[in-house]
Tab-separated table of N, CA and C in Angstrom:
chain	number	residue	atom	x	y	z
A	1	MET	N	0.817	-1.207	0.013
A	1	MET	CA	-0.044	-0.004	0.010
A	1	MET	C	0.891	1.245	0.029
A	2	SER	N	2.020	1.208	0.633
A	2	SER	CA	2.856	2.336	0.755
A	2	SER	C	3.447	2.724	-0.625
A	3	THR	N	3.799	1.691	-1.412
A	3	THR	CA	4.338	2.068	-2.750
A	3	THR	C	3.279	2.663	-3.649
A	4	VAL	N	2.002	2.204	-3.533
A	4	VAL	CA	0.959	2.749	-4.314
A	4	VAL	C	0.779	4.199	-3.974
A	5	ALA	N	0.780	4.531	-2.724
A	5	ALA	CA	0.613	5.960	-2.309
A	5	ALA	C	1.793	6.807	-2.743
A	6	GLN	N	2.990	6.259	-2.733
A	6	GLN	CA	4.167	6.973	-3.197
A	6	GLN	C	4.126	7.231	-4.739
A	7	VAL	N	3.609	6.275	-5.487
A	7	VAL	CA	3.505	6.445	-6.905
A	7	VAL	C	2.458	7.529	-7.214
A	8	ILE	N	1.275	7.524	-6.506
A	8	ILE	CA	0.230	8.550	-6.651
A	8	ILE	C	0.822	9.895	-6.290
A	9	ALA	N	1.505	9.951	-5.171
A	9	ALA	CA	2.135	11.259	-4.753
A	9	ALA	C	3.114	11.726	-5.809
A	10	SER	N	3.907	10.867	-6.329
A	10	SER	CA	4.856	11.266	-7.315
A	10	SER	C	4.179	11.798	-8.623
A	11	ILE	N	3.130	11.140	-9.013
A	11	ILE	CA	2.351	11.595	-10.178
A	11	ILE	C	1.748	12.962	-9.976
A	12	PHE	N	1.184	13.209	-8.784
A	12	PHE	CA	0.633	14.522	-8.474
A	12	PHE	C	1.739	15.616	-8.484
A	13	ILE	N	2.889	15.288	-7.913
A	13	ILE	CA	3.981	16.277	-7.875
A	13	ILE	C	4.510	16.510	-9.272
A	14	LEU	N	4.665	15.491	-10.053
A	14	LEU	CA	5.167	15.722	-11.470
A	14	LEU	C	4.208	16.524	-12.299
A	15	LEU	N	2.895	16.177	-12.221
A	15	LEU	CA	1.915	16.897	-12.993
A	15	LEU	C	1.791	18.328	-12.517
A	16	GLY	N	1.883	18.561	-11.219
A	16	GLY	CA	1.861	19.956	-10.718
A	16	GLY	C	3.053	20.730	-11.162
A	17	ALA	N	4.208	20.112	-11.127
A	17	ALA	CA	5.424	20.814	-11.612
A	17	ALA	C	5.351	21.125	-13.104
A	18	LEU	N	4.739	20.227	-13.851
A	18	LEU	CA	4.573	20.443	-15.306
A	18	LEU	C	3.608	21.634	-15.516
A	19	LEU	N	2.586	21.733	-14.778
A	19	LEU	CA	1.654	22.829	-14.919
A	19	LEU	C	2.299	24.125	-14.518
A	20	ALA	N	3.075	24.130	-13.415
A	20	ALA	CA	3.825	25.328	-13.042
A	20	ALA	C	4.833	25.785	-14.119
A	21	PHE	N	5.452	24.769	-14.731
A	21	PHE	CA	6.401	25.087	-15.802
A	21	PHE	C	5.712	25.706	-16.995
A	22	THR	N	4.513	25.154	-17.380
A	22	THR	CA	3.829	25.806	-18.478
A	22	THR	C	3.369	27.212	-18.167
A	23	ALA	N	3.051	27.434	-16.873
A	23	ALA	CA	2.653	28.802	-16.494
A	23	ALA	C	3.840	29.736	-16.613
A	24	ALA	N	5.070	29.276	-16.248
A	24	ALA	CA	6.268	30.110	-16.371
A	24	ALA	C	6.541	30.393	-17.824
A	25	VAL	N	6.407	29.372	-18.693
A	25	VAL	CA	6.651	29.632	-20.129
A	25	VAL	C	5.619	30.578	-20.676
A	26	GLY	N	4.335	30.460	-20.227
A	26	GLY	CA	3.320	31.394	-20.682
A	26	GLY	C	3.615	32.846	-20.271
A	27	ILE	N	4.130	33.054	-19.057
A	27	ILE	CA	4.458	34.385	-18.611
A	27	ILE	C	5.573	34.980	-19.469
A	28	VAL	N	6.519	34.183	-19.871
A	28	VAL	CA	7.604	34.720	-20.654
A	28	VAL	C	7.151	34.959	-22.133
A	29	ARG	N	6.273	34.114	-22.647
A	29	ARG	CA	5.963	34.211	-24.055
A	29	ARG	C	4.772	35.062	-24.465
A	30	PHE	N	3.823	35.234	-23.541
A	30	PHE	CA	2.646	36.017	-23.875
A	30	PHE	C	3.032	37.490	-24.035
A	31	PRO	N	2.302	38.150	-24.999
A	31	PRO	CA	2.762	39.496	-25.355
A	31	PRO	C	2.359	40.632	-24.411
A	32	ASP	N	1.250	40.563	-23.698
A	32	ASP	CA	0.830	41.693	-22.879
A	32	ASP	C	0.437	41.214	-21.488
A	33	THR	N	0.160	42.257	-20.676
A	33	THR	CA	-0.095	42.004	-19.262
A	33	THR	C	-1.368	41.172	-19.040
A	34	LEU	N	-2.382	41.481	-19.783
A	34	LEU	CA	-3.664	40.720	-19.536
A	34	LEU	C	-3.476	39.247	-19.951
A	35	SER	N	-2.767	38.957	-20.949
A	35	SER	CA	-2.512	37.512	-21.282
A	35	SER	C	-1.609	36.880	-20.301
A	36	ARG	N	-0.621	37.594	-19.847
A	36	ARG	CA	0.325	36.981	-18.830
A	36	ARG	C	-0.369	36.767	-17.503
A	37	MET	N	-1.353	37.589	-17.202
A	37	MET	CA	-2.093	37.415	-16.003
A	37	MET	C	-2.807	36.079	-15.960
A	38	HIS	N	-3.348	35.670	-17.104
A	38	HIS	CA	-3.991	34.369	-17.161
A	38	HIS	C	-3.044	33.246	-16.857
A	39	ALA	N	-1.874	33.322	-17.458
A	39	ALA	CA	-0.842	32.276	-17.274
A	39	ALA	C	-0.348	32.294	-15.828
A	40	ALA	N	-0.303	33.433	-15.189
A	40	ALA	CA	0.228	33.523	-13.838
A	40	ALA	C	-0.733	33.000	-12.794
A	41	THR	N	-2.046	32.934	-13.125
A	41	THR	CA	-2.976	32.590	-12.033
A	41	THR	C	-3.459	31.141	-12.204
A	42	LYS	N	-4.100	30.842	-13.315
A	42	LYS	CA	-4.791	29.514	-13.382
A	42	LYS	C	-3.823	28.359	-13.356
A	43	PRO	N	-2.917	28.166	-14.288
A	43	PRO	CA	-2.086	26.937	-14.215
A	43	PRO	C	-1.157	26.969	-13.042
A	44	GLN	N	-0.676	28.102	-12.610
A	44	GLN	CA	0.218	28.213	-11.489
A	44	GLN	C	-0.454	27.744	-10.220
A	45	VAL	N	-1.692	28.201	-10.003
A	45	VAL	CA	-2.415	27.789	-8.755
A	45	VAL	C	-2.783	26.327	-8.836
A	46	VAL	N	-3.231	25.849	-9.891
A	46	VAL	CA	-3.579	24.443	-10.020
A	46	VAL	C	-2.301	23.555	-9.875
A	47	GLY	N	-1.188	23.989	-10.475
A	47	GLY	CA	0.067	23.205	-10.298
A	47	GLY	C	0.519	23.210	-8.872
A	48	LEU	N	0.385	24.313	-8.111
A	48	LEU	CA	0.795	24.334	-6.748
A	48	LEU	C	-0.117	23.446	-5.873
A	49	ILE	N	-1.428	23.438	-6.174
A	49	ILE	CA	-2.311	22.607	-5.413
A	49	ILE	C	-2.000	21.132	-5.687
A	50	MET	N	-1.683	20.787	-6.893
A	50	MET	CA	-1.350	19.381	-7.209
A	50	MET	C	-0.042	18.987	-6.498
A	51	VAL	N	0.906	19.841	-6.476
A	51	VAL	CA	2.195	19.550	-5.738
A	51	VAL	C	1.905	19.390	-4.257
A	52	LEU	N	1.028	20.290	-3.710
A	52	LEU	CA	0.664	20.164	-2.309
A	52	LEU	C	-0.077	18.836	-2.000
A	53	ILE	N	-0.954	18.441	-2.887
A	53	ILE	CA	-1.695	17.202	-2.706
A	53	ILE	C	-0.689	16.021	-2.711
A	54	GLY	N	0.299	16.056	-3.630
A	54	GLY	CA	1.252	14.990	-3.665
A	54	GLY	C	2.134	15.017	-2.391
A	55	ALA	N	2.439	16.177	-1.871
A	55	ALA	CA	3.223	16.189	-0.620
A	55	ALA	C	2.423	15.740	0.567
A	56	ILE	N	1.132	16.067	0.569
A	56	ILE	CA	0.242	15.575	1.652
A	56	ILE	C	0.143	14.089	1.633
A	57	ILE	N	0.021	13.479	0.456
A	57	ILE	CA	-0.047	12.032	0.389
A	57	ILE	C	1.254	11.382	0.784
A	58	SER	N	2.365	12.056	0.443
A	58	SER	CA	3.633	11.509	0.789
A	58	SER	C	3.978	11.652	2.331
A	59	LEU	N	3.438	12.723	2.942
A	59	LEU	CA	3.680	12.999	4.375
A	59	LEU	C	2.531	12.520	5.263
A	60	ARG	N	1.687	11.666	4.813
A	60	ARG	CA	0.505	11.313	5.623
A	60	ARG	C	0.937	10.854	6.958
A	61	GLY	N	0.193	11.319	7.998
A	61	GLY	CA	0.503	11.031	9.385
A	61	GLY	C	1.434	12.066	10.012
A	62	ASN	N	1.877	12.999	9.283
A	62	ASN	CA	2.821	14.028	9.805
A	62	ASN	C	2.044	15.295	10.216
A	63	VAL	N	2.475	16.012	11.178
A	63	VAL	CA	1.745	17.164	11.652
A	63	VAL	C	1.987	18.319	10.675
A	64	ASP	N	2.919	18.249	9.775
A	64	ASP	CA	3.156	19.366	8.855
A	64	ASP	C	2.065	19.414	7.703
A	65	ILE	N	1.225	18.428	7.650
A	65	ILE	CA	0.205	18.383	6.582
A	65	ILE	C	-0.682	19.626	6.707
A	66	TRP	N	-0.997	20.054	7.947
A	66	TRP	CA	-1.880	21.182	8.113
A	66	TRP	C	-1.296	22.474	7.640
A	67	MET	N	0.003	22.566	7.677
A	67	MET	CA	0.711	23.776	7.125
A	67	MET	C	0.589	23.761	5.614
A	68	LEU	N	0.605	22.609	5.012
A	68	LEU	CA	0.460	22.529	3.528
A	68	LEU	C	-1.033	22.888	3.140
A	69	VAL	N	-1.952	22.473	3.959
A	69	VAL	CA	-3.356	22.802	3.678
A	69	VAL	C	-3.598	24.307	3.765
A	70	LEU	N	-2.987	24.960	4.799
A	70	LEU	CA	-3.034	26.412	4.901
A	70	LEU	C	-2.406	27.085	3.729
A	71	VAL	N	-1.251	26.648	3.219
A	71	VAL	CA	-0.663	27.250	2.124
A	71	VAL	C	-1.583	27.156	0.939
A	72	GLY	N	-2.208	26.029	0.694
A	72	GLY	CA	-3.145	25.822	-0.423
A	72	GLY	C	-4.359	26.747	-0.317
A	73	LEU	N	-4.902	26.823	0.870
A	73	LEU	CA	-6.059	27.746	1.069
A	73	LEU	C	-5.709	29.183	0.880
A	74	PHE	N	-4.550	29.628	1.436
A	74	PHE	CA	-4.107	30.984	1.252
A	74	PHE	C	-3.897	31.297	-0.272
A	75	THR	N	-3.360	30.369	-0.969
A	75	THR	CA	-3.163	30.583	-2.437
A	75	THR	C	-4.501	30.757	-3.128
A	76	LEU	N	-5.442	29.844	-2.819
A	76	LEU	CA	-6.744	29.879	-3.431
A	76	LEU	C	-7.532	31.182	-3.140
A	77	VAL	N	-7.298	31.744	-1.956
A	77	VAL	CA	-7.972	32.978	-1.606
A	77	VAL	C	-7.304	34.219	-2.205
A	78	THR	N	-6.007	34.229	-2.250
A	78	THR	CA	-5.256	35.425	-2.702
A	78	THR	C	-5.092	35.534	-4.229
A	79	ALA	N	-4.989	34.459	-4.932
A	79	ALA	CA	-4.757	34.504	-6.364
A	79	ALA	C	-5.803	35.270	-7.145
A	80	PRO	N	-7.088	35.084	-6.946
A	80	PRO	CA	-8.103	35.817	-7.692
A	80	PRO	C	-8.006	37.337	-7.341
A	81	VAL	N	-7.728	37.672	-6.100
A	81	VAL	CA	-7.674	39.058	-5.757
A	81	VAL	C	-6.457	39.723	-6.445
A	82	ILE	N	-5.345	39.075	-6.397
A	82	ILE	CA	-4.126	39.619	-7.108
A	82	ILE	C	-4.376	39.721	-8.600
A	83	ALA	N	-4.997	38.744	-9.233
A	83	ALA	CA	-5.282	38.789	-10.640
A	83	ALA	C	-6.204	39.925	-11.021
A	84	HIS	N	-7.209	40.150	-10.172
A	84	HIS	CA	-8.182	41.257	-10.406
A	84	HIS	C	-7.434	42.595	-10.289
A	85	THR	N	-6.619	42.782	-9.284
A	85	THR	CA	-5.881	44.012	-9.090
A	85	THR	C	-4.899	44.282	-10.269
A	86	VAL	N	-4.161	43.250	-10.674
A	86	VAL	CA	-3.266	43.399	-11.791
A	86	VAL	C	-3.996	43.747	-13.048
A	87	GLY	N	-5.199	43.128	-13.271
A	87	GLY	CA	-5.982	43.425	-14.432
A	87	GLY	C	-6.487	44.838	-14.482
A	88	ARG	N	-6.876	45.341	-13.323
A	88	ARG	CA	-7.397	46.756	-13.273
A	88	ARG	C	-6.275	47.730	-13.525
A	89	VAL	N	-5.134	47.440	-12.904
A	89	VAL	CA	-4.000	48.357	-13.105
A	89	VAL	C	-3.513	48.334	-14.556
A	90	ALA	N	-3.468	47.148	-15.202
A	90	ALA	CA	-3.091	47.072	-16.590
A	90	ALA	C	-4.096	47.793	-17.483
A	91	TYR	N	-5.364	47.712	-17.156
A	91	TYR	CA	-6.375	48.403	-17.939
A	91	TYR	C	-6.171	49.915	-17.817
A	92	ARG	N	-5.995	50.366	-16.608
A	92	ARG	CA	-5.864	51.801	-16.339
A	92	ARG	C	-4.615	52.351	-16.964
A	93	GLU	N	-3.524	51.623	-16.980
A	93	GLU	CA	-2.281	52.051	-17.596
A	93	GLU	C	-2.213	51.840	-19.099
A	94	GLN	N	-3.318	51.272	-19.662
A	94	GLN	CA	-3.379	51.044	-21.138
A	94	GLN	C	-2.189	50.204	-21.655
A	95	ARG	N	-1.894	49.185	-20.888
A	95	ARG	CA	-0.807	48.320	-21.350
A	95	ARG	C	-1.325	47.157	-22.200
A	96	GLY	N	-2.599	47.038	-22.309
A	96	GLY	CA	-3.220	45.899	-23.073
A	96	GLY	C	-3.196	46.213	-24.582
A	97	ARG	N	-3.389	45.231	-25.348
A	97	ARG	CA	-3.527	45.450	-26.773
A	97	ARG	C	-4.827	46.172	-27.132
A	98	ASP	N	-4.769	47.012	-28.164
A	98	ASP	CA	-5.997	47.682	-28.550
A	98	ASP	C	-6.900	46.710	-29.229
A	99	GLY	N	-8.225	46.806	-28.924
A	99	GLY	CA	-9.211	45.882	-29.454
A	99	GLY	C	-9.303	44.556	-28.740
A	100	LEU	N	-8.596	44.379	-27.665
A	100	LEU	CA	-8.615	43.123	-26.943
A	100	LEU	C	-9.924	42.929	-26.216
A	101	LEU	N	-10.493	43.961	-25.750
A	101	LEU	CA	-11.768	43.875	-25.041
A	101	LEU	C	-12.934	44.200	-25.985
A	102	ILE	N	-13.940	43.335	-26.029
A	102	ILE	CA	-15.101	43.573	-26.857
A	102	ILE	C	-16.033	44.531	-26.168
A	103	VAL	N	-16.279	44.345	-24.885
A	103	VAL	CA	-17.162	45.218	-24.122
A	103	VAL	C	-16.277	45.881	-23.070
A	104	ASN	N	-16.327	47.230	-23.098
A	104	ASN	CA	-15.496	47.997	-22.155
A	104	ASN	C	-16.424	48.493	-21.004
A	105	GLU	N	-16.452	47.730	-19.950
A	105	GLU	CA	-17.344	48.052	-18.843
A	105	GLU	C	-16.771	49.118	-17.881
A	106	MET	N	-15.493	49.400	-17.976
A	106	MET	CA	-14.929	50.381	-17.122
A	106	MET	C	-14.898	51.772	-17.743
A	107	GLU	N	-15.258	51.853	-18.987
A	107	GLU	CA	-15.343	53.184	-19.688
A	107	GLU	C	-16.576	53.902	-19.186
A	108	PRO	N	-16.478	55.186	-18.867
A	108	PRO	CA	-17.684	55.924	-18.364
A	108	PRO	C	-18.759	56.030	-19.465
A	109	ASP	N	-19.993	55.955	-19.034
A	109	ASP	CA	-21.111	56.105	-20.003
A	109	ASP	C	-21.227	57.566	-20.409
A	110	GLU	N	-22.008	57.750	-21.474
A	110	GLU	CA	-22.244	59.148	-21.897
A	110	GLU	C	-23.047	59.924	-20.851
A	111	SER	N	-23.880	59.245	-20.062
A	111	SER	CA	-24.659	59.935	-19.028
A	111	SER	C	-23.788	60.365	-17.868
A	112	ASP	N	-22.602	59.744	-17.663
A	112	ASP	CA	-21.672	60.063	-16.605
A	112	ASP	C	-20.857	61.277	-16.891
A	113	ARG	N	-20.788	61.658	-18.134
A	113	ARG	CA	-19.942	62.802	-18.509
A	113	ARG	C	-20.546	64.116	-18.232
């Protein structure tokens, strides 16, 4: 049973590391801030959670598991907030590509002027 758990833990850790690597490649290769923001949040967070799951399986019965759970929860709570903040700053600084947004909800209406 122990070797099966170690194999499952290894698979989770390898898949999580692969997702984190693809996120890093996306951050380097994508052309603008809004595209990079997508690569920085979704695959990076999922990759980290998968690595943490693999570590939890590997460390079962250890008291450090709860610290790994807290790290995962903190990441799940803060990543959307950070992505939202970066997206708003990128929009305000006009660092995005022109025509990227179909509907511009942050632009003031004619009645607001």
